[in-house]
One Martini backbone bead per residue (centre of mass of N, CA, C, O) as a GRO file, in nm:
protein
  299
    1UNK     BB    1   0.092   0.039   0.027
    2UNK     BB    2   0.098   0.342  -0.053
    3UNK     BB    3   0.107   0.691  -0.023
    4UNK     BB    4  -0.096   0.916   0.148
    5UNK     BB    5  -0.225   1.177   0.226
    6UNK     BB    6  -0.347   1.138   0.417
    7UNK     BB    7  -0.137   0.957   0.582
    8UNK     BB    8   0.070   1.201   0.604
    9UNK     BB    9  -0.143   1.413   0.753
   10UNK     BB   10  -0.096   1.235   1.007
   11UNK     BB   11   0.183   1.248   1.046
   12UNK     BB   12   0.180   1.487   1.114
   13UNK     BB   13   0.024   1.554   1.350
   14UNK     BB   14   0.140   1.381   1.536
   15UNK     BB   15   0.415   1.520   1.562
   16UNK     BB   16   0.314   1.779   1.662
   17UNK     BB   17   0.171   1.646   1.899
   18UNK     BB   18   0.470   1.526   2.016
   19UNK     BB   19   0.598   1.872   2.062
   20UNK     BB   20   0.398   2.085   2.202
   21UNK     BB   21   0.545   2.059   2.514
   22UNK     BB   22   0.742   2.231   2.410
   23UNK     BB   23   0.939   2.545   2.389
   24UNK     BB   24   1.122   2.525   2.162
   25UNK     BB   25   1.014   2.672   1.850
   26UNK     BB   26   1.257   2.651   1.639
   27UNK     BB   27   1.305   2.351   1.671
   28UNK     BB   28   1.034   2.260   1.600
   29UNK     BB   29   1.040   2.378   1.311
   30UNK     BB   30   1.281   2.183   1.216
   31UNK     BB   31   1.145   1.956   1.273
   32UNK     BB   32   0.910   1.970   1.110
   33UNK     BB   33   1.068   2.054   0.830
   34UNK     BB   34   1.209   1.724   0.828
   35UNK     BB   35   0.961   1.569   0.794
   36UNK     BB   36   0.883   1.723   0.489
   37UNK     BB   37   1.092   1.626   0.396
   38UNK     BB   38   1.056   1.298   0.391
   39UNK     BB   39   0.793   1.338   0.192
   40UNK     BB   40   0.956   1.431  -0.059
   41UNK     BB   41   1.155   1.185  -0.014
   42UNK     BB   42   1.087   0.912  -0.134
   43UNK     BB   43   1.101   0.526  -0.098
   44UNK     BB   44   1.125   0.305  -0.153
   45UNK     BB   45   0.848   0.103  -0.001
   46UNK     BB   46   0.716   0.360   0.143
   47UNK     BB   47   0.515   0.347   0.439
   48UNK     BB   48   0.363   0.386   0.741
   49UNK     BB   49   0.520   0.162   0.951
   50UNK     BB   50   0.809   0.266   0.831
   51UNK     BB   51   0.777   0.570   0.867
   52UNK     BB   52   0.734   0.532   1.189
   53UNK     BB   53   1.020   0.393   1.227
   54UNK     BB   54   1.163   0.648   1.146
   55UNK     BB   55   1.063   0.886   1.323
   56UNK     BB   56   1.085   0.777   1.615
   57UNK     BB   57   1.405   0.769   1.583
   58UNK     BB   58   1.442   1.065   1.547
   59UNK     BB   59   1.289   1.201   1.799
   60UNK     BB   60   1.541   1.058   1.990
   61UNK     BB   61   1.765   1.213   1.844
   62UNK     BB   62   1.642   1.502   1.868
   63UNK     BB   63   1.562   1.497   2.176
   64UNK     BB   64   1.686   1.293   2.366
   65UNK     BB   65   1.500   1.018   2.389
   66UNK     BB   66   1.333   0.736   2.457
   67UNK     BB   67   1.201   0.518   2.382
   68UNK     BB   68   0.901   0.350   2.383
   69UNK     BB   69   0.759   0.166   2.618
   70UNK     BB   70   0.587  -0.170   2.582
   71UNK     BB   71   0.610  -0.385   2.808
   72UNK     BB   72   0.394  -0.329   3.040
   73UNK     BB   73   0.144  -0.323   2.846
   74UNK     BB   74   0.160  -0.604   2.710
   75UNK     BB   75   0.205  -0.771   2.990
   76UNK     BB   76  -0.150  -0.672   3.032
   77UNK     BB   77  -0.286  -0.780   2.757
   78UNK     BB   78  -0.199  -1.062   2.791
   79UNK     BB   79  -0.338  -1.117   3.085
   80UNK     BB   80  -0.626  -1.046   2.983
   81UNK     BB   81  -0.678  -1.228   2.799
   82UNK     BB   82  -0.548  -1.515   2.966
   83UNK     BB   83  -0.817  -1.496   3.137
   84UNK     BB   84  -1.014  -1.573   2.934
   85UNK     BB   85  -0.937  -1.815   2.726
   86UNK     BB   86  -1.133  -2.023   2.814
   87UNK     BB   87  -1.400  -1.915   2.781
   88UNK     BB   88  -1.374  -1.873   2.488
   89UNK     BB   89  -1.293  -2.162   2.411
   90UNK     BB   90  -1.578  -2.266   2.500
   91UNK     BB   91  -1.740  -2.126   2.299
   92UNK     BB   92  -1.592  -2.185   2.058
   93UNK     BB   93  -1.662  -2.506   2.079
   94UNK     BB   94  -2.022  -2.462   2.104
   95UNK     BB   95  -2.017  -2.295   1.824
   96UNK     BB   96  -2.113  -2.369   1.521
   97UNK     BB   97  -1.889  -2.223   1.446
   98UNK     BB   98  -1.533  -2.249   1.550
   99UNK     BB   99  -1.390  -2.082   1.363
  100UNK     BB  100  -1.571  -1.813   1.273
  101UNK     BB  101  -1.529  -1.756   1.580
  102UNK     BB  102  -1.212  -1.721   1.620
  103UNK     BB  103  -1.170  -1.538   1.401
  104UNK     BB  104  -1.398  -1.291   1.514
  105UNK     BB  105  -1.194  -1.276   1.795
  106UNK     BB  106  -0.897  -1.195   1.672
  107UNK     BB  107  -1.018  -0.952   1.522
  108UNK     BB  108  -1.116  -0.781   1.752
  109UNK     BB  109  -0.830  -0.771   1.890
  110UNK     BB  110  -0.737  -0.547   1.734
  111UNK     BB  111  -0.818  -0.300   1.911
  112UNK     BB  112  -0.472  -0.322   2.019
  113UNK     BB  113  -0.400  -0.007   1.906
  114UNK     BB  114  -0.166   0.253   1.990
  115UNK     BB  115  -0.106   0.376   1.688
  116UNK     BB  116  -0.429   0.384   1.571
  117UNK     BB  117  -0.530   0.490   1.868
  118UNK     BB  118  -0.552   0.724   2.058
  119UNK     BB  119  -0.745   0.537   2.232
  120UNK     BB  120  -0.697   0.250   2.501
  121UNK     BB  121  -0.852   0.005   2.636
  122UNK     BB  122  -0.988  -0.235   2.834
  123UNK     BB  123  -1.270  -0.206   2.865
  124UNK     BB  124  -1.333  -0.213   2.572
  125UNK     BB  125  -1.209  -0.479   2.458
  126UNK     BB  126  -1.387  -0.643   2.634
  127UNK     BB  127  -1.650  -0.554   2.526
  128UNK     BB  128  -1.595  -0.621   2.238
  129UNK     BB  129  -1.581  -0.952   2.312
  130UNK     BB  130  -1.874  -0.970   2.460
  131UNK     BB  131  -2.041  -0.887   2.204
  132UNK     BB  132  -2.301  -0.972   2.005
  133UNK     BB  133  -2.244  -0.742   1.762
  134UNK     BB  134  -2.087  -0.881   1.535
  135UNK     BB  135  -1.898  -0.911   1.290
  136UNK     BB  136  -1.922  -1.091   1.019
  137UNK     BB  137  -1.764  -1.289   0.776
  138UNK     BB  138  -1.759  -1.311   0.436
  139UNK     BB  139  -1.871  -1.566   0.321
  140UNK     BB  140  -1.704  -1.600   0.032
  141UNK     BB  141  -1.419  -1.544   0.177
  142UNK     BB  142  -1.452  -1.822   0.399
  143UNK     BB  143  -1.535  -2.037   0.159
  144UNK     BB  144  -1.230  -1.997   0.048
  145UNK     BB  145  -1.036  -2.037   0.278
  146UNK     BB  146  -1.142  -2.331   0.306
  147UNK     BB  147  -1.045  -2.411   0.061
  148UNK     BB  148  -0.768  -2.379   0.079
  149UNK     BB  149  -0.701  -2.543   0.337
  150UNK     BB  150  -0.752  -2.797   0.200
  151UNK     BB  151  -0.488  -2.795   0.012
  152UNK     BB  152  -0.277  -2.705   0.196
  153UNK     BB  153   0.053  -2.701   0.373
  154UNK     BB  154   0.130  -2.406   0.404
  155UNK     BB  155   0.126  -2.163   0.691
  156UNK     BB  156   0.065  -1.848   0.785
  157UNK     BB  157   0.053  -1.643   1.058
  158UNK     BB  158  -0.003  -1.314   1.122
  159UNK     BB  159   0.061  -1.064   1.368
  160UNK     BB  160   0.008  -0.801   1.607
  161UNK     BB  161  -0.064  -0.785   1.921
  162UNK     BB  162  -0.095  -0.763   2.179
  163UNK     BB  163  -0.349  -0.978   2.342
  164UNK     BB  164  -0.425  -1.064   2.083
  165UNK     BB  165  -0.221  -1.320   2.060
  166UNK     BB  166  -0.434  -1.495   2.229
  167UNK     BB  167  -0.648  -1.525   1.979
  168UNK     BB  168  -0.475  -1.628   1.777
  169UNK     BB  169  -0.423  -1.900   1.948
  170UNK     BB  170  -0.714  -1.994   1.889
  171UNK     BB  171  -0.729  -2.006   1.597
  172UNK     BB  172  -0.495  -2.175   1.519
  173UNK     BB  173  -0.641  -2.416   1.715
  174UNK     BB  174  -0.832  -2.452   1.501
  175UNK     BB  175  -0.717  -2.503   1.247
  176UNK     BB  176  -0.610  -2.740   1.312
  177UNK     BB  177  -0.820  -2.924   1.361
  178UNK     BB  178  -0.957  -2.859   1.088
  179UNK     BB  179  -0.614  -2.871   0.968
  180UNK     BB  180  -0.418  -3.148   1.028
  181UNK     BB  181  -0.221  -3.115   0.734
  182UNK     BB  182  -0.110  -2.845   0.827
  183UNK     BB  183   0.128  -2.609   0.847
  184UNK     BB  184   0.204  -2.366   1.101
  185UNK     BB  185   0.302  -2.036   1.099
  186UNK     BB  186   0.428  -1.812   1.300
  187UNK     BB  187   0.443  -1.434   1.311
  188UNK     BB  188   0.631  -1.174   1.417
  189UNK     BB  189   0.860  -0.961   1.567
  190UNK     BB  190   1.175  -0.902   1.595
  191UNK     BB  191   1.102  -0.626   1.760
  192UNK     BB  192   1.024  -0.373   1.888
  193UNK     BB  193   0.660  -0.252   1.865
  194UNK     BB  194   0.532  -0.113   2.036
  195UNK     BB  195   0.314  -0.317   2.076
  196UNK     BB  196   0.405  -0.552   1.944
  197UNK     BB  197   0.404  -0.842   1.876
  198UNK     BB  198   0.653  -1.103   2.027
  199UNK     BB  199   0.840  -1.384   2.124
  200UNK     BB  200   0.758  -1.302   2.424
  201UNK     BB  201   0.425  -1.305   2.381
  202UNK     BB  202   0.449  -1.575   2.267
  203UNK     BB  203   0.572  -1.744   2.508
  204UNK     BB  204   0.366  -1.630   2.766
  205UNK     BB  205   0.095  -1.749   2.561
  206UNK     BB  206   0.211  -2.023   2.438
  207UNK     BB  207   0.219  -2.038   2.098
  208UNK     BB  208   0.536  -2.204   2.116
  209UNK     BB  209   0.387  -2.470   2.200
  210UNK     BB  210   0.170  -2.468   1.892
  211UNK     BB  211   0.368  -2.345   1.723
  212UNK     BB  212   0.570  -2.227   1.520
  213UNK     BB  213   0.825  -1.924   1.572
  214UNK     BB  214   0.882  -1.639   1.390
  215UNK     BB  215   1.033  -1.367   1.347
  216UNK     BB  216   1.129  -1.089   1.111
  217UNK     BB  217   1.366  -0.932   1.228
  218UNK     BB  218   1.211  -0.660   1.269
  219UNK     BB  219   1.075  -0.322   1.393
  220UNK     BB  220   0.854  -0.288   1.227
  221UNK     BB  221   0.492  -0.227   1.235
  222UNK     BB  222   0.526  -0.460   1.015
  223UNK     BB  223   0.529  -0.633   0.694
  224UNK     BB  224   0.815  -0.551   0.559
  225UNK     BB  225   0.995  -0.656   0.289
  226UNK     BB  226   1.221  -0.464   0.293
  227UNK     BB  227   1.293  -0.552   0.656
  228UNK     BB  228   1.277  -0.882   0.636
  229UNK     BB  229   1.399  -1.165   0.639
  230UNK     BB  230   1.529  -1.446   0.477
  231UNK     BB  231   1.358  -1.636   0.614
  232UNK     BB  232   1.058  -1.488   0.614
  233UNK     BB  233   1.057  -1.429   0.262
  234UNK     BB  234   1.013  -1.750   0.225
  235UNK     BB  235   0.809  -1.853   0.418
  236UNK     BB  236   0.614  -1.665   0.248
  237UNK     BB  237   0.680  -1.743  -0.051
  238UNK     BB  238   0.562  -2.066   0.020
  239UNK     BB  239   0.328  -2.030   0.107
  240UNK     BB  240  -0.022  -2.069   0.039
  241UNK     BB  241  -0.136  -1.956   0.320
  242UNK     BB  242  -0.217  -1.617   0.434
  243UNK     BB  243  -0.262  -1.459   0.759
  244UNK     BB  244  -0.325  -1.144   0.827
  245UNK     BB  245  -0.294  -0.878   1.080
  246UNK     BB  246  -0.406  -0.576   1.041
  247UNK     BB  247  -0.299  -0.264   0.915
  248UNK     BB  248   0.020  -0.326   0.967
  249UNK     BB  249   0.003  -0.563   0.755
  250UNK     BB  250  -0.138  -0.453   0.525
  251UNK     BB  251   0.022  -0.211   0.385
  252UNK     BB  252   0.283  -0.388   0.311
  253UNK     BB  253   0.114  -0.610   0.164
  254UNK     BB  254   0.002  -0.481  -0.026
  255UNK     BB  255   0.049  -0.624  -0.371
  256UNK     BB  256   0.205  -0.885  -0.358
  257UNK     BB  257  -0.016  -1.121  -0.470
  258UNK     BB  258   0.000  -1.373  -0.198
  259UNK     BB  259  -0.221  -1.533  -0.049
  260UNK     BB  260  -0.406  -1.296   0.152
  261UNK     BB  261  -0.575  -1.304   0.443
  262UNK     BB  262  -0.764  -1.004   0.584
  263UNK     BB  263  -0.760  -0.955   0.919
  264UNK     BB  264  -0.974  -0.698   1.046
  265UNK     BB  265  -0.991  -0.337   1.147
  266UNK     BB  266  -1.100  -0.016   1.158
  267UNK     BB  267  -0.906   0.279   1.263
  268UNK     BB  268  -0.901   0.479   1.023
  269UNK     BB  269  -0.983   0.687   0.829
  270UNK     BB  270  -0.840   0.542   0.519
  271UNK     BB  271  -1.015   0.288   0.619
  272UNK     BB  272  -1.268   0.374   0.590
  273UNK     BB  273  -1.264   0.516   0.323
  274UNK     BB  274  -1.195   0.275   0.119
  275UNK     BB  275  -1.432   0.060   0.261
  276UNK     BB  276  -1.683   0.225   0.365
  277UNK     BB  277  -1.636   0.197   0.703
  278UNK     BB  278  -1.651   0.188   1.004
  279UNK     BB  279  -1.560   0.213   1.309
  280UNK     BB  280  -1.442  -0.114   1.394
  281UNK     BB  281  -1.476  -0.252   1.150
  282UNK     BB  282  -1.461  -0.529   0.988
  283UNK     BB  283  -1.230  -0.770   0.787
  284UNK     BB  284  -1.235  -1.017   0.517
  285UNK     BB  285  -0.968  -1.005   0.299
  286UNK     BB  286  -0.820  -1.061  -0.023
  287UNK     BB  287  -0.593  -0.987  -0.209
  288UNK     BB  288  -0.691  -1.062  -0.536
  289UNK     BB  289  -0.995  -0.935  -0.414
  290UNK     BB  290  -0.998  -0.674  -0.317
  291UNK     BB  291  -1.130  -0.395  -0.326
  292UNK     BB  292  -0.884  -0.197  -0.313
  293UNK     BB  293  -0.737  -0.226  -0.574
  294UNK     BB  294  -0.840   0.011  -0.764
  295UNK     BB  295  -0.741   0.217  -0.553
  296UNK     BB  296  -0.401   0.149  -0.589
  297UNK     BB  297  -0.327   0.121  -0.838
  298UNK     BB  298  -0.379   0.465  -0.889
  299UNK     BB  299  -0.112   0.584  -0.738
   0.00000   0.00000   0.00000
């Protein structure tokens, strides 16, 4: 997905946002005058994630502070999860379809992510899990990809946050079930990145107990193809399906052309308007077959 003025426009603001309270003048409007030269100067493969992951780095040697740490955020939203676990596992076990209900939870914690959202709580989180009103999965593309699954001999689940990852542990769990014959492959962050889970957050909610788990090698808030390891792009590259978590894993991976189902939420202006749908509505789509590709071609 390329860049384009909304989210350009987005990434403004929050810069300006989080120089606010300095007092030097002069400063800020350096700061912000260096961050409008990197939006003229764009690079191959310049995605939202990633350019979000060089503005942070920029603003801790700019201002002289320490990088955002959410080790502690992590490890609270990890433990609310897995709180849950055993109930939602239950409930996932006796409802109709315990698949597409394990991807609809899944989908849901999707909501754990303070990148896209001004504002996150646990209170939210909860609600929004406990909700009988969630948005159901797209029919057509849920029987595409039980078709794909039942061909596929390797899959990847790509994940996306903290507290999110005990869900998505469930989802994999039933997948298992459902595809006994599928070798499934977790991949994760390869350093911290924002709240993203990483492999502290699969060892600690043990999805590393559940199937094998891969870093991606790289610190960006999603799977950029441009700096996630070879080790990384070979297992995508080799994936039958990819399930992909996210807004920040969607971003750098659409256009990619790869049999990826993305499961996310909508949590930004950009992605409201793009795929025309409210906040925080759900969506699971395939990169194939996206609404959004002759919006993105046209770039």
């Amino acid at each position: 997905m390329k860049l384009n003025p909304c989210c350009m426009n987005c990434q403004l603001r929050k810069q300006e946002a989080k120089i606010r309270h300095f007092d030097d003048e002069d400063r800020k409007k350096q700061y912000m005058e260096a961050i409008r030269r990197r939006f003229d100067n764009p690079k191959e493969g310049d995605c939202v994630p990633s350019i979000s992951t060089e503005l942070k780095k920029f603003y801790c040697s700019f201002w002289g502070v320490p990088m955002e740490d959410f080790s502690q955020i992590n490890r609270e939203y990890d433990q609310l999860m897995l709180d849950l676990e055993e109930e939602l596992r239950s409930t996932i076990r006796y409802s109709a379809d315990p698949l597409k209900t394990a991807l609809i939870y899944a989908r849901t914690g999707n909501y754990i992510d303070f990148a896209a959202l001004p504002e996150v709580s646990q209170e939210t989180a909860l609600a929004l899990i406990k909700s009988e009103n969630k948005d159901t999965l797209d029919e057509q593309e849920y029987k595409n990809f039980c078709q794909d699954m039942k061909k596929a001999a390797n899959v990847v689940y790509i994940t996306d946050n903290c507290g999110e990852i005990v869900l998505d542990k469930l989802a994999i769990s039933v997948l298992k079930k459902t595809f006994p014959n599928v070798r499934i492959t977790a991949l994760v962050r390869g350093l911290p990145a924002g709240n993203d889970a990483t492999m502290e957050d699969a060892e600690f909610c043990g999805l590393t107990d559940l199937v094998p788990v891969l870093g991606n090698g790289s610190d960006v808030g999603g799977t950029w193809l441009h700096g996630i390891s070879a080790h990384a792009q070979e297992l995508l590259q080799s994936a039958d399906v990819i399930l992909s978590k996210g807004q920040g894993n969607y971003e750098p991976l659409h256009g990619c052309g790869l049999n990826i189902y993305y499961l996310f939420l909508c949590k930004c202006d950009w992605f409201i308007h793009l795929f025309q749908a409210k906040s925080l509505q759900g969506m699971f789509i395939n990169e194939r077959r996206s609404p959004a590709a002759t919006a993105f071609s046209s770039d």
